[in-house]
Amino acid sequence: MSSTAPGQLLVERGSGDDLDAVMAVMCSAFDPSFGEAWTRAQCAGILPMAGVTLMVARKDGDAVGFSLARRILDEAELLLIAVRPDHARSRVGSALLQRFVADQKMAGARHLHLEVRDGNPAVRLYLDNGFAVAGRRSSYYRGTNGDRFDALTMTLEV
């Protein structure tokens, strides 16, 4: 891990060793009533796959956010992005998203994709960073009480 000044945000590549920290961030960031969070098994299963990248945002050594992405040829998908609630609106999400875009572009991706629950405040983050709504998946997410929520598919050409 690189050294940074106290309070400075560091976004760095993560690994399976970061899974506990990733799960802690995910559990705090995702409201279970919407059904958006992944399980530990899902995260552990995808990490070793080719083209998958985990980025962890840290402040003072503590994980405050993460992103999980995969790239195949010239397409990349942001699978997950999460920020601890006590660091919301502190540009952690922006830093992770901008790092995703820059890294994928450098790796040769030209088409970036993501899905997000309609109504999720992160939609504004994506729009502010150049993503556009490309479609809607009706009843894509299933909440813990059985409620269904639409997903927006968003894209960015880089």
mmCIF file of C-alpha atoms in Angstrom:
data_model
loop_
_atom_site.group_PDB
_atom_site.id
_atom_site.type_symbol
_atom_site.label_atom_id
_atom_site.label_comp_id
_atom_site.label_asym_id
_atom_site.label_seq_id
_atom_site.Cartn_x
_atom_site.Cartn_y
_atom_site.Cartn_z
ATOM 1 C CA MET A 1 0.000 0.000 0.000
ATOM 2 C CA SER A 2 1.309 3.468 -0.874
ATOM 3 C CA SER A 3 1.748 6.075 1.811
ATOM 4 C CA THR A 4 -0.454 9.162 1.693
ATOM 5 C CA ALA A 5 -0.919 12.249 3.806
ATOM 6 C CA PRO A 6 -3.427 11.867 6.668
ATOM 7 C CA GLY A 7 -6.994 12.183 5.416
ATOM 8 C CA GLN A 8 -5.953 11.892 1.759
ATOM 9 C CA LEU A 9 -7.906 9.504 -0.457
ATOM 10 C CA LEU A 10 -5.964 6.672 -2.079
ATOM 11 C CA VAL A 11 -7.603 4.548 -4.791
ATOM 12 C CA GLU A 12 -5.624 1.386 -5.429
ATOM 13 C CA ARG A 13 -6.007 -2.055 -6.910
ATOM 14 C CA GLY A 14 -7.506 -4.560 -4.518
ATOM 15 C CA SER A 15 -7.379 -8.336 -4.256
ATOM 16 C CA GLY A 16 -9.072 -11.222 -2.498
ATOM 17 C CA ASP A 17 -7.265 -10.086 0.652
ATOM 18 C CA ASP A 18 -9.590 -7.046 0.654
ATOM 19 C CA LEU A 19 -12.794 -9.077 0.615
ATOM 20 C CA ASP A 20 -13.588 -8.487 4.308
ATOM 21 C CA ALA A 21 -13.240 -4.724 3.831
ATOM 22 C CA VAL A 22 -15.271 -4.824 0.596
ATOM 23 C CA MET A 23 -18.088 -6.734 2.291
ATOM 24 C CA ALA A 24 -18.099 -4.301 5.224
ATOM 25 C CA VAL A 25 -18.428 -1.353 2.823
ATOM 26 C CA MET A 26 -21.103 -3.132 0.797
ATOM 27 C CA CYS A 27 -23.160 -4.049 3.875
ATOM 28 C CA SER A 28 -23.080 -0.450 5.096
ATOM 29 C CA ALA A 29 -23.712 1.133 1.676
ATOM 30 C CA PHE A 30 -26.506 -0.970 0.185
ATOM 31 C CA ASP A 31 -29.970 -0.959 1.736
ATOM 32 C CA PRO A 32 -30.999 -4.628 1.756
ATOM 33 C CA SER A 33 -34.585 -3.741 0.909
ATOM 34 C CA PHE A 34 -33.525 -3.085 -2.720
ATOM 35 C CA GLY A 35 -31.624 -6.330 -3.396
ATOM 36 C CA GLU A 36 -28.581 -4.684 -5.018
ATOM 37 C CA ALA A 37 -25.726 -6.020 -2.881
ATOM 38 C CA TRP A 38 -23.710 -9.059 -3.870
ATOM 39 C CA THR A 39 -22.898 -11.925 -1.546
ATOM 40 C CA ARG A 40 -19.387 -12.722 -0.392
ATOM 41 C CA ALA A 41 -19.462 -15.856 -2.563
ATOM 42 C CA GLN A 42 -20.386 -13.824 -5.661
ATOM 43 C CA CYS A 43 -17.531 -11.388 -5.054
ATOM 44 C CA ALA A 44 -15.003 -14.126 -4.296
ATOM 45 C CA GLY A 45 -16.106 -16.069 -7.359
ATOM 46 C CA ILE A 46 -15.624 -13.244 -9.838
ATOM 47 C CA LEU A 47 -12.338 -11.824 -8.516
ATOM 48 C CA PRO A 48 -10.058 -14.447 -10.092
ATOM 49 C CA MET A 49 -11.695 -14.166 -13.525
ATOM 50 C CA ALA A 50 -9.795 -12.616 -16.425
ATOM 51 C CA GLY A 51 -10.529 -8.937 -16.982
ATOM 52 C CA VAL A 52 -11.958 -8.350 -13.491
ATOM 53 C CA THR A 53 -10.623 -5.414 -11.486
ATOM 54 C CA LEU A 54 -11.278 -4.517 -7.863
ATOM 55 C CA MET A 55 -10.358 -0.994 -6.779
ATOM 56 C CA VAL A 56 -10.396 0.013 -3.122
ATOM 57 C CA ALA A 57 -10.610 3.617 -1.897
ATOM 58 C CA ARG A 58 -8.841 4.170 1.412
ATOM 59 C CA LYS A 59 -8.476 7.029 3.854
ATOM 60 C CA ASP A 60 -5.919 6.629 6.600
ATOM 61 C CA GLY A 61 -5.640 2.946 5.704
ATOM 62 C CA ASP A 62 -9.368 2.219 6.115
ATOM 63 C CA ALA A 63 -11.487 1.093 3.171
ATOM 64 C CA VAL A 64 -14.156 3.732 2.551
ATOM 65 C CA GLY A 65 -15.292 2.564 -0.879
ATOM 66 C CA PHE A 66 -14.680 0.134 -3.702
ATOM 67 C CA SER A 67 -15.529 -0.615 -7.308
ATOM 68 C CA LEU A 68 -15.649 -3.898 -9.155
ATOM 69 C CA ALA A 69 -15.443 -4.014 -12.934
ATOM 70 C CA ARG A 70 -14.825 -6.409 -15.775
ATOM 71 C CA ARG A 71 -13.519 -5.851 -19.273
ATOM 72 C CA ILE A 72 -13.882 -8.050 -22.311
ATOM 73 C CA LEU A 73 -12.150 -6.773 -25.443
ATOM 74 C CA ASP A 74 -13.325 -3.182 -25.991
ATOM 75 C CA GLU A 75 -16.263 -3.295 -23.557
ATOM 76 C CA ALA A 76 -16.174 -2.801 -19.794
ATOM 77 C CA GLU A 77 -18.900 -3.005 -17.195
ATOM 78 C CA LEU A 78 -18.971 -1.395 -13.785
ATOM 79 C CA LEU A 79 -20.429 -4.239 -11.747
ATOM 80 C CA LEU A 80 -20.455 -2.609 -8.317
ATOM 81 C CA ILE A 81 -19.490 0.664 -6.724
ATOM 82 C CA ALA A 82 -20.068 1.497 -3.080
ATOM 83 C CA VAL A 83 -19.055 4.126 -0.545
ATOM 84 C CA ARG A 84 -19.440 3.912 3.211
ATOM 85 C CA PRO A 85 -22.314 6.187 4.287
ATOM 86 C CA ASP A 86 -20.024 8.186 6.587
ATOM 87 C CA HIS A 87 -18.002 9.154 3.472
ATOM 88 C CA ALA A 88 -20.949 9.893 1.171
ATOM 89 C CA ARG A 89 -20.715 13.153 -0.741
ATOM 90 C CA SER A 90 -16.981 13.389 -0.096
ATOM 91 C CA ARG A 91 -15.993 12.631 -3.721
ATOM 92 C CA VAL A 92 -15.046 9.003 -2.996
ATOM 93 C CA GLY A 93 -17.627 7.740 -5.504
ATOM 94 C CA SER A 94 -16.429 10.252 -8.102
ATOM 95 C CA ALA A 95 -12.815 9.189 -7.586
ATOM 96 C CA LEU A 96 -13.714 5.513 -8.006
ATOM 97 C CA LEU A 97 -15.844 6.174 -11.099
ATOM 98 C CA GLN A 98 -13.228 8.382 -12.728
ATOM 99 C CA ARG A 99 -10.556 5.756 -12.024
ATOM 100 C CA PHE A 100 -12.800 3.102 -13.610
ATOM 101 C CA VAL A 101 -13.216 5.192 -16.762
ATOM 102 C CA ALA A 102 -9.511 6.077 -17.012
ATOM 103 C CA ASP A 103 -8.263 2.535 -16.342
ATOM 104 C CA GLN A 104 -10.685 0.920 -18.769
ATOM 105 C CA LYS A 105 -9.903 3.447 -21.477
ATOM 106 C CA MET A 106 -6.166 2.828 -20.998
ATOM 107 C CA ALA A 107 -6.805 -0.938 -21.226
ATOM 108 C CA GLY A 108 -8.518 -0.475 -24.603
ATOM 109 C CA ALA A 109 -12.191 -0.362 -23.654
ATOM 110 C CA ARG A 110 -14.269 1.970 -25.790
ATOM 111 C CA HIS A 111 -17.764 1.115 -24.556
ATOM 112 C CA LEU A 112 -18.526 1.354 -20.831
ATOM 113 C CA HIS A 113 -21.732 0.012 -19.289
ATOM 114 C CA LEU A 114 -23.440 -0.191 -15.917
ATOM 115 C CA GLU A 115 -26.810 -0.959 -14.408
ATOM 116 C CA VAL A 116 -28.279 0.984 -11.528
ATOM 117 C CA ARG A 117 -31.601 0.887 -9.722
ATOM 118 C CA ASP A 118 -33.933 3.588 -10.955
ATOM 119 C CA GLY A 119 -34.135 6.082 -8.093
ATOM 120 C CA ASN A 120 -30.672 5.297 -6.702
ATOM 121 C CA PRO A 121 -28.880 8.596 -5.921
ATOM 122 C CA ALA A 122 -25.849 7.246 -7.827
ATOM 123 C CA VAL A 123 -27.720 7.934 -11.091
ATOM 124 C CA ARG A 124 -26.759 11.617 -10.669
ATOM 125 C CA LEU A 125 -23.075 10.657 -10.245
ATOM 126 C CA TYR A 126 -23.144 8.684 -13.493
ATOM 127 C CA LEU A 127 -24.939 11.425 -15.425
ATOM 128 C CA ASP A 128 -22.519 14.049 -14.095
ATOM 129 C CA ASN A 129 -19.630 11.906 -15.375
ATOM 130 C CA GLY A 130 -20.924 11.561 -18.925
ATOM 131 C CA PHE A 131 -22.956 8.356 -18.772
ATOM 132 C CA ALA A 132 -26.317 8.353 -20.530
ATOM 133 C CA VAL A 133 -29.396 6.226 -19.960
ATOM 134 C CA ALA A 134 -29.578 3.649 -22.741
ATOM 135 C CA GLY A 135 -32.443 1.491 -21.522
ATOM 136 C CA ARG A 136 -34.509 0.109 -18.696
ATOM 137 C CA ARG A 137 -34.811 -3.420 -17.319
ATOM 138 C CA SER A 138 -38.216 -3.765 -15.749
ATOM 139 C CA SER A 139 -38.339 -5.448 -12.316
ATOM 140 C CA TYR A 140 -34.598 -6.252 -12.461
ATOM 141 C CA TYR A 141 -33.924 -6.004 -8.716
ATOM 142 C CA ARG A 142 -35.866 -7.952 -6.109
ATOM 143 C CA GLY A 143 -35.985 -6.530 -2.595
ATOM 144 C CA THR A 144 -36.028 -8.565 0.579
ATOM 145 C CA ASN A 145 -39.810 -8.170 0.867
ATOM 146 C CA GLY A 146 -40.393 -9.255 -2.744
ATOM 147 C CA ASP A 147 -40.793 -5.756 -4.180
ATOM 148 C CA ARG A 148 -39.357 -5.346 -7.690
ATOM 149 C CA PHE A 149 -37.365 -2.358 -8.901
ATOM 150 C CA ASP A 150 -36.373 -1.311 -12.408
ATOM 151 C CA ALA A 151 -32.760 -0.997 -13.456
ATOM 152 C CA LEU A 152 -31.450 1.680 -15.769
ATOM 153 C CA THR A 153 -28.753 0.628 -18.206
ATOM 154 C CA MET A 154 -26.251 3.407 -18.763
ATOM 155 C CA THR A 155 -23.415 3.750 -21.241
ATOM 156 C CA LEU A 156 -20.404 5.912 -21.946
ATOM 157 C CA GLU A 157 -18.369 5.864 -25.133
ATOM 158 C CA VAL A 158 -14.694 6.717 -24.508
#
